Tab-separated table of C-alpha atoms in Angstrom:
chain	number	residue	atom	x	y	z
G	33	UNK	CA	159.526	95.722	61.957
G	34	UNK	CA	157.690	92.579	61.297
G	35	UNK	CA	153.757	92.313	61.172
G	36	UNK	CA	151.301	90.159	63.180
G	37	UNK	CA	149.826	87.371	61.069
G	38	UNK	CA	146.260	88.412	60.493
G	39	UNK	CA	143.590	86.881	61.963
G	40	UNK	CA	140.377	85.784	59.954
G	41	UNK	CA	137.951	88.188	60.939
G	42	UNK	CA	134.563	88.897	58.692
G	43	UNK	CA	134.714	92.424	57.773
G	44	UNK	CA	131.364	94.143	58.405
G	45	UNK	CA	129.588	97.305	58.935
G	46	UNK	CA	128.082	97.413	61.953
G	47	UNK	CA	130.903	95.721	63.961
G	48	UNK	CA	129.553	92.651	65.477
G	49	UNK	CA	126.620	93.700	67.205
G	50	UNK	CA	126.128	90.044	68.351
G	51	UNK	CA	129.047	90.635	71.010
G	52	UNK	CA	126.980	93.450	72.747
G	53	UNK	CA	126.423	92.619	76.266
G	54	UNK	CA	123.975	94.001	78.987
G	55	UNK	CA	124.508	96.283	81.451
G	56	UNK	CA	124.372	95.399	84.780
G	57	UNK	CA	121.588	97.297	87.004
G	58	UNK	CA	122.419	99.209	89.810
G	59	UNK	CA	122.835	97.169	93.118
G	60	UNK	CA	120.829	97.887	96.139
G	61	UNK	CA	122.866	98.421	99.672
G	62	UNK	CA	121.994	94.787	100.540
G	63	UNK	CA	124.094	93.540	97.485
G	64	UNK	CA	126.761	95.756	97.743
G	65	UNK	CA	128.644	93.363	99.962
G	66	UNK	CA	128.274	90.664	97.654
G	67	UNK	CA	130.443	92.776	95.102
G	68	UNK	CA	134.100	91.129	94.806
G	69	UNK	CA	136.883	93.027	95.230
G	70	UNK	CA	140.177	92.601	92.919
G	71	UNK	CA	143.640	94.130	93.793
G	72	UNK	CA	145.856	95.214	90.881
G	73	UNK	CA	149.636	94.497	90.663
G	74	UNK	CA	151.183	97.868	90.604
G	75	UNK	CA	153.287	97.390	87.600
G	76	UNK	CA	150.106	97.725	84.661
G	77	UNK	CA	152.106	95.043	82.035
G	78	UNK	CA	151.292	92.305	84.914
G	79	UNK	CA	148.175	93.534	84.832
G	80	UNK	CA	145.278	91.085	83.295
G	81	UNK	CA	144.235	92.396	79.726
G	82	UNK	CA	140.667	91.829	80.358
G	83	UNK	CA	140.925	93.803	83.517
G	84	UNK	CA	142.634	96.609	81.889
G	85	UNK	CA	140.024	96.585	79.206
G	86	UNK	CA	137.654	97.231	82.053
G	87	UNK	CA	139.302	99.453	83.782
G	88	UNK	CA	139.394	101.551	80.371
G	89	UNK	CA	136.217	101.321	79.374
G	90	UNK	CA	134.731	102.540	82.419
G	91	UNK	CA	137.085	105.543	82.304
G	92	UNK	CA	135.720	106.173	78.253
G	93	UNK	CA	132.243	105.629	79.491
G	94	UNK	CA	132.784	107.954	82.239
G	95	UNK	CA	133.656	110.744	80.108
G	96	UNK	CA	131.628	110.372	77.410
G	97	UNK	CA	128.961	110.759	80.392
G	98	UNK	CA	130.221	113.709	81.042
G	99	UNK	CA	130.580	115.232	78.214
G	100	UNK	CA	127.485	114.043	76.355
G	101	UNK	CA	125.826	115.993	79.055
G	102	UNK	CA	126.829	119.077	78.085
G	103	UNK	CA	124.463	121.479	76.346
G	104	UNK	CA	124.283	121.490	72.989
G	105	UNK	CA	125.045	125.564	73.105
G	106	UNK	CA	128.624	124.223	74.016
G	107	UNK	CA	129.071	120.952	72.000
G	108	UNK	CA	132.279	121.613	69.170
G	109	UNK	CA	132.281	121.684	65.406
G	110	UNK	CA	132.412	117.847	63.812
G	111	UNK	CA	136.109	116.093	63.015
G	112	UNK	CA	137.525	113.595	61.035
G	113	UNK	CA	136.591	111.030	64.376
G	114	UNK	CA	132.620	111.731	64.724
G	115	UNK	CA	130.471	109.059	63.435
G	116	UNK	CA	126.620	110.360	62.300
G	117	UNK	CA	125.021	108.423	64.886
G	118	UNK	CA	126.108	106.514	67.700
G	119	UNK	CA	127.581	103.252	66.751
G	120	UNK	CA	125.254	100.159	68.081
G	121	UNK	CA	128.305	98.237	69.813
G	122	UNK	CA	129.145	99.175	73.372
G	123	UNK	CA	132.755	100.854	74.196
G	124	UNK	CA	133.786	97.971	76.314
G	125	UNK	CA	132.829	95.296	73.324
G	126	UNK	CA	134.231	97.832	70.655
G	127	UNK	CA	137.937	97.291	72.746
G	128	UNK	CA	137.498	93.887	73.741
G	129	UNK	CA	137.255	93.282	69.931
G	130	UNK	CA	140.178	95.485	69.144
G	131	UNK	CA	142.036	93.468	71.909
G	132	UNK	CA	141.221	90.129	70.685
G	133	UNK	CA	141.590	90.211	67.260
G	134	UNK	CA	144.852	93.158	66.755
G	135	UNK	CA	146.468	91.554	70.120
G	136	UNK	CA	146.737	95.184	71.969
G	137	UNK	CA	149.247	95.117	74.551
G	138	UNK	CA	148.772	96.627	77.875
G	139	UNK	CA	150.783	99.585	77.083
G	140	UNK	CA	148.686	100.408	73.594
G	141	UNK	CA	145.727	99.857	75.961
G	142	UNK	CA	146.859	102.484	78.322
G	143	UNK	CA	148.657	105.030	75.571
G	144	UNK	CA	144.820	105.119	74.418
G	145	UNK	CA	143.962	107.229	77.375
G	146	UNK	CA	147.065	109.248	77.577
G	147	UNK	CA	146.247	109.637	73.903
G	148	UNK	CA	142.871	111.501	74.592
G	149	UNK	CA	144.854	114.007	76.833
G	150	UNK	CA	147.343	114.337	74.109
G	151	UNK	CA	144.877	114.971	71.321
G	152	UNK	CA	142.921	117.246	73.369
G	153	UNK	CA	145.578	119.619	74.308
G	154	UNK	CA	146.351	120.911	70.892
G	155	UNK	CA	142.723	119.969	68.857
G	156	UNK	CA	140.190	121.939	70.818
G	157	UNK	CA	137.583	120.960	68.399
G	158	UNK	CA	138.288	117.063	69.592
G	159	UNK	CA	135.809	115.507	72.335
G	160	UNK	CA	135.695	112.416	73.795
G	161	UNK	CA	132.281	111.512	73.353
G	162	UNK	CA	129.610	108.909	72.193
G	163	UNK	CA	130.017	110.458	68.581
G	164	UNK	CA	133.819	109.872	69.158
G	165	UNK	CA	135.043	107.471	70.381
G	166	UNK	CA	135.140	104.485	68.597
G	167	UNK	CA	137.338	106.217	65.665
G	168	UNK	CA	139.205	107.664	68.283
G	169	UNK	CA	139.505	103.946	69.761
G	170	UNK	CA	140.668	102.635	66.601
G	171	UNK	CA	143.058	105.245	65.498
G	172	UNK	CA	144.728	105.202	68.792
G	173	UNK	CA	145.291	101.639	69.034
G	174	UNK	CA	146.576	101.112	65.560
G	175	UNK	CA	149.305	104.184	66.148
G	176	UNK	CA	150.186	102.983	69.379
G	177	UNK	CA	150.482	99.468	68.214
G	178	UNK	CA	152.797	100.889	65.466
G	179	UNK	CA	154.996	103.263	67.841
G	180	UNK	CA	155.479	101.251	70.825
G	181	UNK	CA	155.438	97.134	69.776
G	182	UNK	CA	157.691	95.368	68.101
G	183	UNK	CA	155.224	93.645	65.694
G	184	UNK	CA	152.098	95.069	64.514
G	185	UNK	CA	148.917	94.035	62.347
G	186	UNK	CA	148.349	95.634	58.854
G	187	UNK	CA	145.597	98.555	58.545
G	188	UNK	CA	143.634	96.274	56.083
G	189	UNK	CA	143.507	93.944	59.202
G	190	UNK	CA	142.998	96.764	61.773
G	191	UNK	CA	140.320	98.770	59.255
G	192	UNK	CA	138.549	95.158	59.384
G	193	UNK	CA	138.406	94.633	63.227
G	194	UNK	CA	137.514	98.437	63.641
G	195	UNK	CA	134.644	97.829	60.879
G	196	UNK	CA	135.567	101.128	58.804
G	197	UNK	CA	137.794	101.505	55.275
G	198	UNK	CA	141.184	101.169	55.003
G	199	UNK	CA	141.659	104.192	52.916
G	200	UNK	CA	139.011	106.005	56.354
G	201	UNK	CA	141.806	104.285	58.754
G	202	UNK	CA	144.765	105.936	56.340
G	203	UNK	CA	142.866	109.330	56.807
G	204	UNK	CA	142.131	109.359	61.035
G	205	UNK	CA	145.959	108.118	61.249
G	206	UNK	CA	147.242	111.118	59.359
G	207	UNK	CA	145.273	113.486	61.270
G	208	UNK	CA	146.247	112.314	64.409
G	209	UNK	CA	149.668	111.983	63.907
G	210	UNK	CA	150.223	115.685	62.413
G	211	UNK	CA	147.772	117.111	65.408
G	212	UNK	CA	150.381	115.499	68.065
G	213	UNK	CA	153.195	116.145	65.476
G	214	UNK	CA	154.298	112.497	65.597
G	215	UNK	CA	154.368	112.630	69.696
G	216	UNK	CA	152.993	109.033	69.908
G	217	UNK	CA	155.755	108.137	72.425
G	218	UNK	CA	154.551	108.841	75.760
G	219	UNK	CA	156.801	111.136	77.678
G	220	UNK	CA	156.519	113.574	80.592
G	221	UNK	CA	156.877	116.426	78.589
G	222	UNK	CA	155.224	115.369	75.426
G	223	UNK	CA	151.664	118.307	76.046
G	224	UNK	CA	153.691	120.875	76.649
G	225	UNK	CA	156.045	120.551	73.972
G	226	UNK	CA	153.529	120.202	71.652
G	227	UNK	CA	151.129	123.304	73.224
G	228	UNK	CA	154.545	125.105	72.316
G	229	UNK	CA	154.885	123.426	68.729
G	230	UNK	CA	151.378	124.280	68.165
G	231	UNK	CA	151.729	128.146	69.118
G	232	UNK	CA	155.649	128.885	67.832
G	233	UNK	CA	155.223	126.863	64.302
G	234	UNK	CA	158.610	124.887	65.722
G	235	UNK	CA	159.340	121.685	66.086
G	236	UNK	CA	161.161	120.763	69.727
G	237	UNK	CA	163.895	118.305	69.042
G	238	UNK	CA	165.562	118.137	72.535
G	239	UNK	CA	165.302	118.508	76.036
G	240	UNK	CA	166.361	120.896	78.336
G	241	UNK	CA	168.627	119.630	80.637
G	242	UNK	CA	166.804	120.107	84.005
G	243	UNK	CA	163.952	118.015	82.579
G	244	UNK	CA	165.800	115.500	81.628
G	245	UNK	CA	167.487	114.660	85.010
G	246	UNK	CA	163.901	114.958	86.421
G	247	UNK	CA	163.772	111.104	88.261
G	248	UNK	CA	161.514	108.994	85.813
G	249	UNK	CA	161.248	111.049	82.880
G	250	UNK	CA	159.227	109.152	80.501
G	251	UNK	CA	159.576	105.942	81.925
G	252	UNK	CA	156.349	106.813	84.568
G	253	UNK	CA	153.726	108.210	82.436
G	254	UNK	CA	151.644	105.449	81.708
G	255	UNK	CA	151.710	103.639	85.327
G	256	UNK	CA	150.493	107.084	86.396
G	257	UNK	CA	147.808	106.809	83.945
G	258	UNK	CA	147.010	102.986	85.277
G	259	UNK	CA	146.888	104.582	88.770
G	260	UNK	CA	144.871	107.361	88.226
G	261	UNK	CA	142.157	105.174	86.498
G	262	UNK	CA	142.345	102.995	89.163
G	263	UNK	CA	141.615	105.452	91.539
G	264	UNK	CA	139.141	107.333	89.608
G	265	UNK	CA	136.769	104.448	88.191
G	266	UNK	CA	137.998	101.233	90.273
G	267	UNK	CA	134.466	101.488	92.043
G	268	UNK	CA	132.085	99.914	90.455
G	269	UNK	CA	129.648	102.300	90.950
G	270	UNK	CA	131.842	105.380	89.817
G	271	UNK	CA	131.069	104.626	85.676
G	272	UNK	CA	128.089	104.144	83.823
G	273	UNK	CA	130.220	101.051	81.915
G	274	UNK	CA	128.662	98.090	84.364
G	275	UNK	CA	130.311	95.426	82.013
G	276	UNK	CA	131.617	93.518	85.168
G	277	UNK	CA	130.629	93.302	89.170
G	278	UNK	CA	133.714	94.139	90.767
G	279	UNK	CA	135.801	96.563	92.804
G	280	UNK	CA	139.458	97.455	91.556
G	281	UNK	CA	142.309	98.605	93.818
G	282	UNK	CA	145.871	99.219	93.148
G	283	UNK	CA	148.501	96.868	95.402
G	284	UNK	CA	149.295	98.998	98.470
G	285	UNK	CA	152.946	97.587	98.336
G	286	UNK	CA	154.115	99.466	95.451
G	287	UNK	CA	151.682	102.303	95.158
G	288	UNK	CA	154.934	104.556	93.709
G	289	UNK	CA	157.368	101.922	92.151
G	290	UNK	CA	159.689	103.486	89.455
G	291	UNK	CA	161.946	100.807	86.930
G	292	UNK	CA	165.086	100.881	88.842
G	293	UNK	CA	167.069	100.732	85.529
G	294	UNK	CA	165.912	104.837	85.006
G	295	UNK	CA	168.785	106.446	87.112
G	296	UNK	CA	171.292	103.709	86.288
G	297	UNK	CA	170.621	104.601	82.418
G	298	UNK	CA	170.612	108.504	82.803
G	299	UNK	CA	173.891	108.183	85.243
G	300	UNK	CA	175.085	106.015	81.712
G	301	UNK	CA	174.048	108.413	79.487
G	302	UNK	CA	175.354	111.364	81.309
G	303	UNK	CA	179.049	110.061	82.154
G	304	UNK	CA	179.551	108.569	78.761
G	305	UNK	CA	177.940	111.791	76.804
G	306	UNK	CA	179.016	114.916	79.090
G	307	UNK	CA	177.531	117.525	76.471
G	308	UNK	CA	174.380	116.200	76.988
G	309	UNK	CA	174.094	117.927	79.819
G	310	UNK	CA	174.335	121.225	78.097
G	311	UNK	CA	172.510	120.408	75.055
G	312	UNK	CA	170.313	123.469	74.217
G	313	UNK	CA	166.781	122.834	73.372
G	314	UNK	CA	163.514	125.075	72.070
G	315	UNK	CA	160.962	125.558	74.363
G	316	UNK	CA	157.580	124.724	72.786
G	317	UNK	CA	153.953	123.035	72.874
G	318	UNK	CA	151.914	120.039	73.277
């Protein structure tokens, strides 16, 4: 694996606070005509970056929303990821930093979601909220950077853009990676096998067979992600996050387009490696 050449950025504390933007207000009916509308390619790597950054952030801010709501009766004991007080820079302007200066692509961007699913499933004391999730941010864009690109910044250069320690980034990797027990590759199965992991104390090193001729296995997981934010937060007015005026949809054409080199690899795999078929597997958690 080769590394990224770092960028030059200034480290700091407070992680430029001079990027902040303002929201948006709330648009009366009159306006709401006036409100462009932008249709996404179906496929999220063709997808703009600074859409996608967007798209995300209004998803984050829309459940930190929710669950900064909740009464304090029900809020969880601290982690390794809660900050003392909310930091100063916004969520979107936290990623669009992260973005600009580690060059996330548009699959780390999306793992970062599917991470907070991940994380969730088998850390009950882990919330996304405004205490959260700019760690969480960092953390999950440095180990997705690492597990699913070919080149990769440092940590000293990640710890810089994220505005924390090294040594802190070295600590919220660890404990994220031994919480999802090194799961950082999305796949279909990847929450239940570690709910399983989690409650048997074993680690599941293959697949049983039926899942694995399941069409897409794997190869879907984070265009379903990219269509379910879509869906959920492409209105404008369905997040708090009013970073931009505009209304996404998702490219009626190829609302349930799957690589067509899945079946032609598994129909591969199968006919050159028969006893994959019957490889036996342990069932266990995500």
């Amino acid at each position: 694996m080769s590394t990224k050449e770092s960028v030059e950025v200034k480290p700091n504390n407070h992680v430029l606070q001079e990027d902040q933007q303002k929201d948006v207000p709330l648009l009366g009916h009159e306006e709401e005509n006036e409100i462009p509308k932008i249709v996404l390619p179906a496929d999220f790597r063709k997808c703009s970056r600074t859409d996608l950054v967007i798209l995300i952030s209004r998803m984050l801010s829309f459940l930190i929303h929710i669950n900064d709501s909740m009464p304090k009766g029900e809020t969880k004991e601290l982690t390794r990821f809660h900050s003392r007080v909310p930091p100063d820079i916004s969520v979107f302007n936290y990623l669009m930093r992260l973005t600009k200066y580690s060059s996330l692509e548009p699959a780390v961007l999306i793992s970062s979601v599917y991470y907070i699913d991940l994380l969730s499933s088998v850390y009950s004391a882990f919330t996304l909220n405004s205490l959260t999730v700019h760690r969480f941010l960092l953390t999950a864009t440095s180990v997705g950077s690492k597990g699913l690109c070919d080149s990769f910044c440092t940590n000293t250069h990640y710890a810089k853009v994220g505005g924390v320690q090294c040594s802190e980034l070295h600590v919220l990797e660890n404990e994220f990676l031994k919480r999802v027990n090194y799961r950082i590759l999305p796949r279909d199965d990847n929450i239940t096998n570690c709910k399983m992991e989690k409650q048997c104390g074993t680690f599941v090193t293959n697949t049983p067979p039926e899942v694995y001729k399941t069409a897409n296995n794997g190869f879907n997981v984070l265009n379903t992600y990219y269509r379910k934010i879509i869906e959920i937060v492409g209105s404008f007015h369905s997040s708090p996050d009013k970073t931009k005026k505009v209304h996404y949809s998702l490219s009626p054409s190829s609302s349930h387009e799957a690589p067509r080199e899945t079946s032609k690899k598994r129909h591969f795999d199968e006919t050159n490696n028969p006893s994959n078929a019957h490889s036996p597997s342990l069932k266990k958690p995500a």
